[in-house]
PDB file of C-alpha atoms and ligand atoms in Angstrom:
ATOM      1  CA  MET A   1     118.352  52.305 142.415  1.00 46.00           C
ATOM      2  CA  ASN A   2     115.341  51.730 140.211  1.00 51.00           C
ATOM      3  CA  ASP A   3     114.498  48.006 140.058  1.00 55.00           C
ATOM      4  CA  SER A   4     113.609  48.272 136.379  1.00 60.00           C
ATOM      5  CA  GLN A   5     117.162  49.447 135.458  1.00 63.00           C
ATOM      6  CA  PRO A   6     119.527  46.667 134.376  1.00 59.00           C
ATOM      7  CA  THR A   7     122.557  46.148 136.586  1.00 66.00           C
ATOM      8  CA  PRO A   8     125.962  46.681 134.911  1.00 61.00           C
ATOM      9  CA  SER A   9     126.325  42.947 134.347  1.00 62.00           C
ATOM     10  CA  GLU A  10     123.005  42.961 132.481  1.00 69.00           C
ATOM     11  CA  GLN A  11     124.045  45.762 130.089  1.00 70.00           C
ATOM     12  CA  PRO A  12     124.025  44.647 126.471  1.00 68.00           C
ATOM     13  CA  PRO A  13     127.501  44.100 125.012  1.00 69.00           C
ATOM     14  CA  LYS A  14     129.035  46.990 123.089  1.00 72.00           C
ATOM     15  CA  ARG A  15     128.626  46.707 119.361  1.00 71.00           C
ATOM     16  CA  ASP A  16     130.168  48.404 116.352  1.00 72.00           C
ATOM     17  CA  LEU A  17     128.466  51.600 115.341  1.00 65.00           C
ATOM     18  CA  TYR A  18     126.098  51.539 112.413  1.00 62.00           C
ATOM     19  CA  PRO A  19     127.156  53.812 109.536  1.00 57.00           C
ATOM     20  CA  ASN A  20     124.566  56.430 110.418  1.00 58.00           C
ATOM     21  CA  GLU A  21     125.774  56.469 114.039  1.00 62.00           C
ATOM     22  CA  LEU A  22     129.386  56.725 112.894  1.00 58.00           C
ATOM     23  CA  ALA A  23     128.410  59.614 110.687  1.00 57.00           C
ATOM     24  CA  GLU A  24     126.732  61.333 113.600  1.00 58.00           C
ATOM     25  CA  GLN A  25     129.796  60.846 115.796  1.00 59.00           C
ATOM     26  CA  ASN A  26     132.645  61.628 113.411  1.00 60.00           C
ATOM     27  CA  HIS A  27     131.139  63.523 110.526  1.00 65.00           C
ATOM     28  CA  ASN A  28     129.362  66.421 112.087  1.00 74.00           C
ATOM     29  CA  ARG A  29     129.732  69.873 110.571  1.00 80.00           C
ATOM     30  CA  GLN A  30     127.843  71.512 113.421  1.00 83.00           C
ATOM     31  CA  PRO A  31     130.145  73.710 115.550  1.00 86.00           C
ATOM     32  CA  ARG A  32     130.717  72.450 119.093  1.00 84.00           C
ATOM     33  CA  ALA A  33     131.095  75.017 121.843  1.00 83.00           C
ATOM     34  CA  GLU A  34     133.726  73.011 123.716  1.00 83.00           C
ATOM     35  CA  LEU A  35     136.169  72.888 120.795  1.00 87.00           C
ATOM     36  CA  PRO A  36     138.586  75.683 119.828  1.00 92.00           C
ATOM     37  CA  TRP A  37     138.758  77.147 116.324  1.00 95.00           C
ATOM     38  CA  HIS A  38     142.071  76.744 114.470  1.00 96.00           C
ATOM     39  CA  LEU A  39     143.313  78.889 111.620  1.00 97.00           C
ATOM     40  CA  ALA A  40     143.496  76.912 108.381  1.00 97.00           C
ATOM     41  CA  PHE A  41     144.771  79.893 106.381  1.00 97.00           C
ATOM     42  CA  ASP A  42     144.133  83.557 105.756  1.00 97.00           C
ATOM     43  CA  LEU A  43     142.646  84.343 102.371  1.00 96.00           C
ATOM     44  CA  GLN A  44     144.850  87.436 102.089  1.00 95.00           C
ATOM     45  CA  ASP A  45     147.911  85.195 102.331  1.00 96.00           C
ATOM     46  CA  VAL A  46     146.616  82.906  99.585  1.00 95.00           C
ATOM     47  CA  GLU A  47     145.800  85.479  96.928  1.00 93.00           C
ATOM     48  CA  ALA A  48     145.201  89.224  96.912  1.00 93.00           C
ATOM     49  CA  GLY A  49     141.507  89.956  96.446  1.00 93.00           C
ATOM     50  CA  LEU A  50     140.411  86.330  96.927  1.00 93.00           C
ATOM     51  CA  ALA A  51     138.113  87.101  99.858  1.00 93.00           C
ATOM     52  CA  GLU A  52     136.398  89.844  97.891  1.00 94.00           C
ATOM     53  CA  ARG A  53     136.036  87.635  94.798  1.00 94.00           C
ATOM     54  CA  LEU A  54     134.451  84.775  96.762  1.00 93.00           C
ATOM     55  CA  ALA A  55     132.127  87.184  98.558  1.00 93.00           C
ATOM     56  CA  ALA A  56     131.061  88.890  95.332  1.00 94.00           C
ATOM     57  CA  ASN A  57     130.326  85.672  93.422  1.00 92.00           C
ATOM     58  CA  PRO A  58     129.479  82.983  95.986  1.00 91.00           C
ATOM     59  CA  ASP A  59     127.388  80.876  93.605  1.00 90.00           C
ATOM     60  CA  THR A  60     129.913  80.707  90.784  1.00 89.00           C
ATOM     61  CA  GLU A  61     133.299  80.886  92.477  1.00 88.00           C
ATOM     62  CA  SER A  62     134.937  77.792  93.899  1.00 88.00           C
ATOM     63  CA  PHE A  63     138.224  77.283  95.642  1.00 91.00           C
ATOM     64  CA  ALA A  64     140.112  74.373  97.186  1.00 96.00           C
ATOM     65  CA  ARG A  65     143.328  74.243  99.138  1.00 97.00           C
ATOM     66  CA  GLU A  66     145.124  71.754 101.316  1.00 98.00           C
ATOM     67  CA  ALA A  67     145.775  72.937 104.873  1.00 97.00           C
ATOM     68  CA  LEU A  68     147.766  71.415 107.711  1.00 97.00           C
ATOM     69  CA  VAL A  69     145.798  72.032 110.903  1.00 94.00           C
ATOM     70  CA  GLY A  70     147.232  70.447 114.030  1.00 88.00           C
ATOM     71  CA  ASP A  71     148.345  67.026 112.837  1.00 88.00           C
ATOM     72  CA  ARG A  72     145.667  66.730 110.169  1.00 92.00           C
ATOM     73  CA  ILE A  73     145.858  67.383 106.458  1.00 96.00           C
ATOM     74  CA  LEU A  74     142.539  68.887 105.393  1.00 97.00           C
ATOM     75  CA  ALA A  75     140.915  69.646 102.081  1.00 98.00           C
ATOM     76  CA  VAL A  76     139.391  73.100 102.599  1.00 98.00           C
ATOM     77  CA  ILE A  77     136.857  73.842  99.913  1.00 98.00           C
ATOM     78  CA  PHE A  78     134.592  76.773  99.024  1.00 97.00           C
ATOM     79  CA  HIS A  79     131.718  75.591  96.848  1.00 96.00           C
ATOM     80  CA  ALA A  80     128.284  77.067  96.061  1.00 95.00           C
ATOM     81  CA  GLY A  81     128.715  79.790  98.656  1.00 94.00           C
ATOM     82  CA  GLN A  82     129.773  77.540 101.547  1.00 96.00           C
ATOM     83  CA  TRP A  83     133.003  76.441 103.161  1.00 97.00           C
ATOM     84  CA  TYR A  84     133.743  72.755 103.758  1.00 97.00           C
ATOM     85  CA  ALA A  85     136.565  71.024 105.645  1.00 96.00           C
ATOM     86  CA  MET A  86     137.213  67.357 104.995  1.00 95.00           C
ATOM     87  CA  ASP A  87     140.034  64.988 105.791  1.00 95.00           C
ATOM     88  CA  GLY A  88     142.336  65.728 102.869  1.00 96.00           C
ATOM     89  CA  ILE A  89     143.747  62.208 102.431  1.00 96.00           C
ATOM     90  CA  CYS A  90     141.482  59.957 100.385  1.00 96.00           C
ATOM     91  CA  THR A  91     140.404  56.823 102.242  1.00 93.00           C
ATOM     92  CA  HIS A  92     141.057  54.687  99.172  1.00 94.00           C
ATOM     93  CA  GLN A  93     144.830  55.027  98.696  1.00 96.00           C
ATOM     94  CA  GLY A  94     145.721  58.440 100.052  1.00 96.00           C
ATOM     95  CA  GLY A  95     145.014  60.717  97.130  1.00 97.00           C
ATOM     96  CA  PRO A  96     145.024  64.508  97.688  1.00 98.00           C
ATOM     97  CA  LEU A  97     141.360  65.500  97.809  1.00 98.00           C
ATOM     98  CA  ALA A  98     142.154  69.229  97.736  1.00 98.00           C
ATOM     99  CA  GLU A  99     143.345  68.649  94.155  1.00 98.00           C
ATOM    100  CA  GLY A 100     140.103  66.907  93.211  1.00 97.00           C
ATOM    101  CA  HIS A 101     137.317  68.136  90.957  1.00 97.00           C
ATOM    102  CA  VAL A 102     134.503  69.846  92.871  1.00 96.00           C
ATOM    103  CA  ALA A 103     130.978  69.870  91.463  1.00 95.00           C
ATOM    104  CA  ASP A 104     127.402  69.314  92.576  1.00 95.00           C
ATOM    105  CA  GLY A 105     128.263  69.214  96.279  1.00 95.00           C
ATOM    106  CA  CYS A 106     130.947  66.529  95.851  1.00 97.00           C
ATOM    107  CA  VAL A 107     134.707  66.270  95.470  1.00 97.00           C
ATOM    108  CA  THR A 108     136.208  63.625  93.199  1.00 98.00           C
ATOM    109  CA  CYS A 109     139.614  62.237  94.112  1.00 98.00           C
ATOM    110  CA  PRO A 110     142.150  62.942  91.339  1.00 98.00           C
ATOM    111  CA  TRP A 111     143.804  59.516  91.639  1.00 98.00           C
ATOM    112  CA  HIS A 112     141.031  56.952  91.011  1.00 97.00           C
ATOM    113  CA  GLY A 113     137.799  58.910  91.023  1.00 98.00           C
ATOM    114  CA  TRP A 114     136.228  58.067  94.357  1.00 97.00           C
ATOM    115  CA  GLN A 115     133.681  60.748  95.059  1.00 98.00           C
ATOM    116  CA  TYR A 116     132.659  62.169  98.452  1.00 96.00           C
ATOM    117  CA  GLU A 117     129.806  64.423  99.508  1.00 96.00           C
ATOM    118  CA  LEU A 118     131.210  67.658 100.931  1.00 96.00           C
ATOM    119  CA  GLU A 119     128.496  67.923 103.571  1.00 94.00           C
ATOM    120  CA  THR A 120     128.866  64.446 105.095  1.00 91.00           C
ATOM    121  CA  GLY A 121     132.049  62.813 103.773  1.00 93.00           C
ATOM    122  CA  THR A 122     129.901  59.996 102.413  1.00 93.00           C
ATOM    123  CA  GLN A 123     131.455  58.036  99.547  1.00 94.00           C
ATOM    124  CA  THR A 124     128.834  58.230  96.858  1.00 95.00           C
ATOM    125  CA  THR A 125     129.097  54.642  95.553  1.00 94.00           C
ATOM    126  CA  SER A 126     129.195  52.714  98.820  1.00 91.00           C
ATOM    127  CA  ARG A 127     127.134  55.307 100.733  1.00 90.00           C
ATOM    128  CA  GLN A 128     129.575  54.905 103.635  1.00 87.00           C
ATOM    129  CA  PRO A 129     130.785  57.951 105.608  1.00 85.00           C
ATOM    130  CA  LEU A 130     134.452  57.355 104.846  1.00 89.00           C
ATOM    131  CA  GLN A 131     135.899  60.881 104.982  1.00 92.00           C
ATOM    132  CA  ALA A 132     135.682  62.865 108.214  1.00 91.00           C
ATOM    133  CA  VAL A 133     134.251  66.364 107.881  1.00 94.00           C
ATOM    134  CA  PHE A 134     134.666  69.219 110.322  1.00 93.00           C
ATOM    135  CA  PRO A 135     132.989  72.504 111.290  1.00 94.00           C
ATOM    136  CA  ILE A 136     134.436  75.438 109.348  1.00 96.00           C
ATOM    137  CA  ARG A 137     133.805  79.172 109.243  1.00 97.00           C
ATOM    138  CA  GLN A 138     135.138  82.323 107.647  1.00 96.00           C
ATOM    139  CA  ASN A 139     136.023  84.980 110.208  1.00 95.00           C
ATOM    140  CA  GLY A 140     136.940  88.109 108.264  1.00 95.00           C
ATOM    141  CA  THR A 141     139.608  86.827 105.910  1.00 96.00           C
ATOM    142  CA  ALA A 142     140.561  83.955 108.212  1.00 97.00           C
ATOM    143  CA  VAL A 143     139.256  80.462 107.406  1.00 97.00           C
ATOM    144  CA  GLU A 144     138.958  78.526 110.656  1.00 97.00           C
ATOM    145  CA  VAL A 145     138.252  74.877 111.457  1.00 96.00           C
ATOM    146  CA  GLN A 146     137.198  72.995 114.578  1.00 93.00           C
ATOM    147  CA  LEU A 147     138.931  69.686 115.210  1.00 86.00           C
ATOM    148  CA  PRO A 148     138.074  67.121 117.901  1.00 77.00           C
TER     149      PRO A 148
HETATM  150  S1  FES B   1     143.290  57.425  96.231  1.00 86.74           S
HETATM  151 FE1  FES B   1     141.434  58.482  96.035  1.00 86.74          FE
HETATM  152  S2  FES B   1     140.286  57.301  94.684  1.00 86.74           S
HETATM  153 FE2  FES B   1     142.096  56.177  94.949  1.00 86.74          FE
END
């Protein structure tokens, strides 16, 4: 054992995570090789021609739908040419984020107007990462999500 290493009894006590560390841990949209992909829904089952419409007009088309994946309710959102998956239950009082207004990279809860960044789940007023976000991809017409 290296003498310069602290012994277990000398380890600093565990502390709460800082918001940026929490964001790194729980709000990471980067795919992780060890996690399986789960089907959120198939675009063909949602609406005939939807996949083609989104592909033809990625900058102007948007789409949002609630999806039950495992035991989680997600807000699955297509905005500005990208897919996003976010915990679908608003941290404030449980509003349905999939029914929220989507603009400028954010979704606004329809109940009381809390707004979250799609990329990070950060609540825009408090700057806290309150909504979990997850890796998402489109595989053909299937929209798939990775959950921890
Ligand atoms: S429940 Fe979403 S803002 Fe209140």
